[in-house]
Coordinates of C-alpha atoms in Angstrom, one line a residue:
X1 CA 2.6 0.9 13.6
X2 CA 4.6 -2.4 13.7
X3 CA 8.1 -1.7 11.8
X4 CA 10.1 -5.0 10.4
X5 CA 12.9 -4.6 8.2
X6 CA 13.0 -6.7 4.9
X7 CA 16.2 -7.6 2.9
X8 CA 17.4 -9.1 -0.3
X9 CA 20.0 -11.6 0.3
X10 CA 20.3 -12.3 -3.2
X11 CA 21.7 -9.0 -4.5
X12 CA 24.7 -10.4 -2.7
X13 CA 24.8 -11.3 1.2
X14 CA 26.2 -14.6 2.9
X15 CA 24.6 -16.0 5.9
X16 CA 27.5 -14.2 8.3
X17 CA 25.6 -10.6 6.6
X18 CA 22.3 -11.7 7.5
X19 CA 23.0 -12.9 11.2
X20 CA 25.0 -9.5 11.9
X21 CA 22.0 -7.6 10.4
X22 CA 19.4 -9.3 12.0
X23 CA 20.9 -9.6 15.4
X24 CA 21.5 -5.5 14.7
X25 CA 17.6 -5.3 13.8
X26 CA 16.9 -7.1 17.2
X27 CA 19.1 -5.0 19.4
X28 CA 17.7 -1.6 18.0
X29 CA 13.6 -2.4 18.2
X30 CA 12.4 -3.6 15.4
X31 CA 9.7 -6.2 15.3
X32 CA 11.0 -8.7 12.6
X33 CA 13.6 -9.4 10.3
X34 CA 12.3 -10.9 7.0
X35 CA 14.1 -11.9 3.8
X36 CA 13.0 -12.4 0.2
X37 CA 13.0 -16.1 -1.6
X38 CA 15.3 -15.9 -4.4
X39 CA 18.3 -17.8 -5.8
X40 CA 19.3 -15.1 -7.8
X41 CA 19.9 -11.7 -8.2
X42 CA 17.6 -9.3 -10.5
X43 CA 20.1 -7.3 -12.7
X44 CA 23.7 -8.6 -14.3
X45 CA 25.1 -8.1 -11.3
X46 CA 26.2 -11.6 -9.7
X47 CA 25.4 -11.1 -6.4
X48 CA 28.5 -12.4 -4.7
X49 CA 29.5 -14.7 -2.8
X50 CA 26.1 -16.2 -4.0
X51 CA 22.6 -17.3 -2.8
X52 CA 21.1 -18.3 0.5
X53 CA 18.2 -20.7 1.3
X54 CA 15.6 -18.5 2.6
X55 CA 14.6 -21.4 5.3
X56 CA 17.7 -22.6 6.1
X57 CA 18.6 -19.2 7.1
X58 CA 16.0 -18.3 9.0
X59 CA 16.4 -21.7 11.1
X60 CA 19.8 -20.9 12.0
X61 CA 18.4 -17.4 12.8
X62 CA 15.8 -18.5 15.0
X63 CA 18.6 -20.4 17.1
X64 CA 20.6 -16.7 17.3
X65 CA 17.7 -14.4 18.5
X66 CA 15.5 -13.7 21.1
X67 CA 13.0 -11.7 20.1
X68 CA 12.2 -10.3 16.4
X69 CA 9.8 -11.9 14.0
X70 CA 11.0 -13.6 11.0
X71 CA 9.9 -14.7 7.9
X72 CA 9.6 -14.7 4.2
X73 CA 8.4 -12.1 1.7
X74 CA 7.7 -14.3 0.0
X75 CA 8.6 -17.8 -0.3
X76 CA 8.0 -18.9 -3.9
X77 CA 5.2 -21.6 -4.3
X78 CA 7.2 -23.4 -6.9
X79 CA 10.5 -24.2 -5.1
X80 CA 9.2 -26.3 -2.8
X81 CA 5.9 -28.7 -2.1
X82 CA 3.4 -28.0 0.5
X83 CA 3.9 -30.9 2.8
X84 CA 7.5 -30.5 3.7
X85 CA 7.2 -27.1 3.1
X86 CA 5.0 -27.0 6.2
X87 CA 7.0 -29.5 8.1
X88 CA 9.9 -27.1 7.6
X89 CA 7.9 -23.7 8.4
X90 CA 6.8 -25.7 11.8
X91 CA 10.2 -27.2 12.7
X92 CA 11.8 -23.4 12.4
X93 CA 8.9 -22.1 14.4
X94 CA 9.9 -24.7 16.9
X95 CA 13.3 -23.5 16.5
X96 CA 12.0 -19.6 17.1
X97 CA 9.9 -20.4 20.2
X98 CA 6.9 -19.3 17.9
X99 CA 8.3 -16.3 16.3
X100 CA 7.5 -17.2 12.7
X101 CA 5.9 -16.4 9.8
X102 CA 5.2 -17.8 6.5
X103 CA 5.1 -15.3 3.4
X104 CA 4.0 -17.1 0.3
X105 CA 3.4 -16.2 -3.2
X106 CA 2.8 -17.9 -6.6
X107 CA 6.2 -16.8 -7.9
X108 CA 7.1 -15.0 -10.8
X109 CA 11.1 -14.6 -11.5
X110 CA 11.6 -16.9 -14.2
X111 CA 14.9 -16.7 -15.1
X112 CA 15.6 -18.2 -11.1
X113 CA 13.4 -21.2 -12.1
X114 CA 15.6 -21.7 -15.4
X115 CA 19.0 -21.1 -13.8
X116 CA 18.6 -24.3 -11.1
X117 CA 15.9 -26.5 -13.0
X118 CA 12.9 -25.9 -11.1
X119 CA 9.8 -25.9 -13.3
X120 CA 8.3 -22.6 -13.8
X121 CA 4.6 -23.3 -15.6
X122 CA 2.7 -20.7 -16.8
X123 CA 0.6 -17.8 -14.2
X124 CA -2.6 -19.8 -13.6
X125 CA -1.0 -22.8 -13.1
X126 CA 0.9 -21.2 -10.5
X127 CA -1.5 -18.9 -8.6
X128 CA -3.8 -23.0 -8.5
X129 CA -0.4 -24.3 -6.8
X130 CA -0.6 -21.6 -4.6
X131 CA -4.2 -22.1 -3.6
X132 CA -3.4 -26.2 -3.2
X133 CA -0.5 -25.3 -1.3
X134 CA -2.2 -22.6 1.2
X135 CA -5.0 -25.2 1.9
X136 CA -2.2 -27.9 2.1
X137 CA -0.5 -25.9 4.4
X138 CA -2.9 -24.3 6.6
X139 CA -4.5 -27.7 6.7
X140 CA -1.9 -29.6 8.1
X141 CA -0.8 -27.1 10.9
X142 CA -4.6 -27.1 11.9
X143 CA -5.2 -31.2 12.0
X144 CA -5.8 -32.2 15.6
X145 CA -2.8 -34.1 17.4
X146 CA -3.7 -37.5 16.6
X147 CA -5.4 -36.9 13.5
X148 CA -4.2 -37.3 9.7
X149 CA -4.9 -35.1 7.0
X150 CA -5.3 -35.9 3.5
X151 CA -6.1 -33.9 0.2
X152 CA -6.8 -34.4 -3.1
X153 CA -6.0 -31.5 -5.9
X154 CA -5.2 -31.3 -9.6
X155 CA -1.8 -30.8 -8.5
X156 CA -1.0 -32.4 -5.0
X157 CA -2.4 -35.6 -3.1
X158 CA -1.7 -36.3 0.2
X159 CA -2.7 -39.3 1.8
X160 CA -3.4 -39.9 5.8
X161 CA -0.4 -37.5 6.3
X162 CA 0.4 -37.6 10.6
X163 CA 0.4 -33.2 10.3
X164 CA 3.5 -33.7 12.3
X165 CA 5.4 -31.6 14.1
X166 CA 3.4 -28.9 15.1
X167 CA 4.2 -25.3 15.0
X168 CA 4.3 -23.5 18.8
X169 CA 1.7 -21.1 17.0
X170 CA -1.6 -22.1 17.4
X171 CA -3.2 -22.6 14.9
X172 CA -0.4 -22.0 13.1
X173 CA 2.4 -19.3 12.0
X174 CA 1.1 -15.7 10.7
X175 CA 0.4 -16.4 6.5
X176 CA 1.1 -13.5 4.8
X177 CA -0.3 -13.2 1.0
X178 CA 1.0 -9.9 -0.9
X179 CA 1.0 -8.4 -4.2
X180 CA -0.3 -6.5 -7.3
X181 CA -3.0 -8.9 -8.3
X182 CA -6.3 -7.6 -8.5
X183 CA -8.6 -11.0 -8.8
X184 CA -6.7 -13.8 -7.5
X185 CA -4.2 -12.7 -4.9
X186 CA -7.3 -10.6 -2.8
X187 CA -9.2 -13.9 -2.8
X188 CA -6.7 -16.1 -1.4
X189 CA -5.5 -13.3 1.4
X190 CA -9.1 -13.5 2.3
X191 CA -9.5 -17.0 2.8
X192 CA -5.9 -18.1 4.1
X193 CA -4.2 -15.3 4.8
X194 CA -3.5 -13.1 8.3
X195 CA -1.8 -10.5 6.6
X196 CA -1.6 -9.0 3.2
X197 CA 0.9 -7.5 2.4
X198 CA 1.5 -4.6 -0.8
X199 CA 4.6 -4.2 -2.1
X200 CA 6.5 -0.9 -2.6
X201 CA 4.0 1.3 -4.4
X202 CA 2.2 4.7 -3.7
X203 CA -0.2 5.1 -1.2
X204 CA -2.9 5.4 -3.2
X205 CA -2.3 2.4 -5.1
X206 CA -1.8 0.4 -2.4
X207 CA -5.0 1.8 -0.9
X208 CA -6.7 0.5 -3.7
X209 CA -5.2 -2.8 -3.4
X210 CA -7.1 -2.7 0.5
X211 CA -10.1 -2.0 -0.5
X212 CA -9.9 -5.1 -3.4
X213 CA -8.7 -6.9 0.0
X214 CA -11.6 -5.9 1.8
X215 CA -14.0 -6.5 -0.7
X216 CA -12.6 -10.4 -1.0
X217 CA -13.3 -11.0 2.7
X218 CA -17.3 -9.4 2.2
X219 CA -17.4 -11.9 -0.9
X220 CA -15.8 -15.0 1.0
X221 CA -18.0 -14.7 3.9
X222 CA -14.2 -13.9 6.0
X223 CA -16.2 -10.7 7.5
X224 CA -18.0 -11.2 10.4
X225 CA -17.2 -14.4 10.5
X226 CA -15.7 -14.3 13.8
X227 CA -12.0 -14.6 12.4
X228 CA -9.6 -11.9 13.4
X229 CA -9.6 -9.2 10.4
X230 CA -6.7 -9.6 7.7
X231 CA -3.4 -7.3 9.2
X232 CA -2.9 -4.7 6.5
X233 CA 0.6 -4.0 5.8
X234 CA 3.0 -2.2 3.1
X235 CA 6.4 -2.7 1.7
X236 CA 8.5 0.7 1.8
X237 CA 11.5 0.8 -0.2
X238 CA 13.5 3.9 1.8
X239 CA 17.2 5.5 1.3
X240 CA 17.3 7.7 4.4
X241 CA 20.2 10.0 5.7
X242 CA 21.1 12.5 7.9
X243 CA 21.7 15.0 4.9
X244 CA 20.3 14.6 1.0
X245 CA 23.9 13.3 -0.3
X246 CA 23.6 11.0 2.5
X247 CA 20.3 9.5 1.3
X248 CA 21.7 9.7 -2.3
X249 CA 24.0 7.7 -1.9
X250 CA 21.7 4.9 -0.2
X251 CA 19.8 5.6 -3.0
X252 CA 22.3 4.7 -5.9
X253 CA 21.4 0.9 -6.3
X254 CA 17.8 1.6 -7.0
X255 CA 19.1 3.2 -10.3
X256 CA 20.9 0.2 -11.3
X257 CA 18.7 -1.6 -13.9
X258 CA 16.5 -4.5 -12.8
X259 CA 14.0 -7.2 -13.4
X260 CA 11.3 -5.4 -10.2
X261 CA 8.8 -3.8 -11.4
X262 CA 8.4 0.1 -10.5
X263 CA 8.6 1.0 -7.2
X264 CA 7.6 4.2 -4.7
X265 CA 10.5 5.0 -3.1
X266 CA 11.5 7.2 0.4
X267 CA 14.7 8.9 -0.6
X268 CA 15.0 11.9 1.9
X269 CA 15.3 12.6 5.4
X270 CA 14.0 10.4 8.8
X271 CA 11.0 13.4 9.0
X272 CA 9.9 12.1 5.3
X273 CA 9.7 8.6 6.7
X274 CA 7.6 9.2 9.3
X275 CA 5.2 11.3 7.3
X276 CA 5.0 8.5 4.9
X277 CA 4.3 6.2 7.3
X278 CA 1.6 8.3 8.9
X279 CA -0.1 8.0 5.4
X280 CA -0.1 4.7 5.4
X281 CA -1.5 4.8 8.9
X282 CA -4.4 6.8 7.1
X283 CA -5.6 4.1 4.5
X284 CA -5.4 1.3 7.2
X285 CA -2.4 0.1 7.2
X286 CA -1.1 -1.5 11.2
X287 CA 2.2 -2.9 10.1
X288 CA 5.4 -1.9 7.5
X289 CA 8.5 -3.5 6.1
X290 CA 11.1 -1.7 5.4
X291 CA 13.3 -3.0 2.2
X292 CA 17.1 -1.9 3.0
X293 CA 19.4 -2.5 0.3
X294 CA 22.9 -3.0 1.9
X295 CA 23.9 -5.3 4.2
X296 CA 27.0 -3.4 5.2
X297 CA 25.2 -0.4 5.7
X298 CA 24.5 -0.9 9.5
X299 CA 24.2 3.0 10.5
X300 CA 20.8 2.7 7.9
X301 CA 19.4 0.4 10.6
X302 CA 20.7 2.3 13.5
X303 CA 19.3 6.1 11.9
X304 CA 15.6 4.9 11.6
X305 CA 15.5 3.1 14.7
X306 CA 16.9 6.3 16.4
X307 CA 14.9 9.0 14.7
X308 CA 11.6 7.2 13.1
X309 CA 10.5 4.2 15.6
X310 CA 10.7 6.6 18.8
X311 CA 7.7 9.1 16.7
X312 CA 6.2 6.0 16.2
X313 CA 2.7 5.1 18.1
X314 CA 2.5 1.5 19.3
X315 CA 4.8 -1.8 19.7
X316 CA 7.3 -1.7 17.2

């Protein structure tokens, strides 16, 4: 089981939180630090001292690490278009040494869009800018050097783009398509995708949500067609301490009312992490990302990489 940890900057963390945290995450054996897309918090909290650009960040964290993954769960399709988008993803793979990966969904937090003036059209406008901007993107990382790349959509055009710079992945960064969707989001993690990802829910929902995934890649001709099968991961939302008031306590700000949808929490001990894990393990699941809430909480990290990744089989 691969183990990243995946935070929420924008519940309140500045860019000195992050690189502590991440550099933490490194240190202790975890495989990636990834960080959610948002510019603003989900409650009526304000999420001081503000937000941070999920890219920008991760640049300047690919300069101060060695080793972990990073990425985005998930970029928003609507904040940015799909040609710089993948100029930037590439550059900060560059930046990494090839330790990047691009998360990517249709987005779905309007009051974000509404707050900083970015247009925020209705859901199947956005899930068809998703697709555009997964061909788009995919595309341009996979044009021969040389070559120039053009598309035509009902949303983007690009014409005899140069597909420049190109990422140190080959044929590109990891894609990672998650979520709840049961038509849509399985079809475009089976054509585009490397991983797909479902987000903090029970097991049994998010086996369900595999077997939608698997189905998509019989459907889309994906299966046996020589590609390397879609990574199957989950999103764990965990509280963990060395005694129930402990874990409590890590547990408070998941009481505090917010715009996420319902969520299957571990609130418990290191033992009931691993167990959950191991039933994830069982519906197929190869990789996990651990949501932690507080950035000043560095003994979190530090208790589950001393007493969950060591029971753990496989690189972490």
């Amino acid at each position: 089981m691969r183990v990243s940890v995946f935070t929420e900057p924008h519940r309140g963390a500045s860019y000195d939180d992050q690189l502590r945290f991440a550099r933490l995450v490194e240190e202790t054996g975890f495989e990636g630090f990834f960080r959610a897309d948002h510019y603003r918090a989900m409650g009526d909290e304000p999420g001081l001292p503000g937000p941070t650009d999920a890219w920008l960040t991760l640049a300047a964290l690919a300069r101060e690490t060695s080793r972990i993954r990073l990425g985005t769960l998930v970029t928003s399709a609507t904040f940015r278009l799909p040609g710089p988008l993948a100029v930037m993803v590439a550059q900060v793979d560059q930046m990494s040494g090839g330790r990047v990966e691009l998360g990517i969904g249709a987005g779905w937090y309007e009051r974000e869009h509404t707050a900083y003036g970015i247009p925020f059209p209705a859901v199947t406008e956005r899930f068809d800018r998703l697709a555009e901007q997964l061909e788009i993107v995919t595309g341009l990382w996979r044009t021969p050097p040389g070559e120039t790349y053009s598309f035509t959509g009902d949303h983007y055009r690009l014409v005899d783009a140069p597909a420049l710079p190109k990422p140190v992945q080959q044929p590109g960064p990891p894609v990672i398509v998650g979520g709840r969707g049961p038509k849509r989001t399985p079809e475009l993690a089976a054509r585009y995708a490397d991983e797909f990802n479902m987000p903090f829910k029970t097991v049994a929902e998010t086996a369900a949500a595999y077997e939608r995934v698997r189905e998509a890649c019989d459907r889309t001709g994906r299966t046996g067609s020589g590609r390397a099968p879609l990574v199957l991961s989950a999103g764990i939302v965990v509280a963990i301490g060395r005694t129930d008031a402990e874990a409590q306590r890590r547990a408070a700000p998941l009481h505090v009312k917010s715009a996420l949808p319902p969520e299957d929490p571990v609130v418990g001990s290191p033992a009931q992490l691993v167990d959950r894990l191991g039933e994830f393990a069982a519906i197929g699941a190869t990789r996990v990302h651990l949501r932690l809430i507080d950035f000043d909480d560095l003994d979190h990290v530090e208790l589950i990489a001393a007493e969950v990744l060591p029971q753990l089989d496989g690189p972490r």
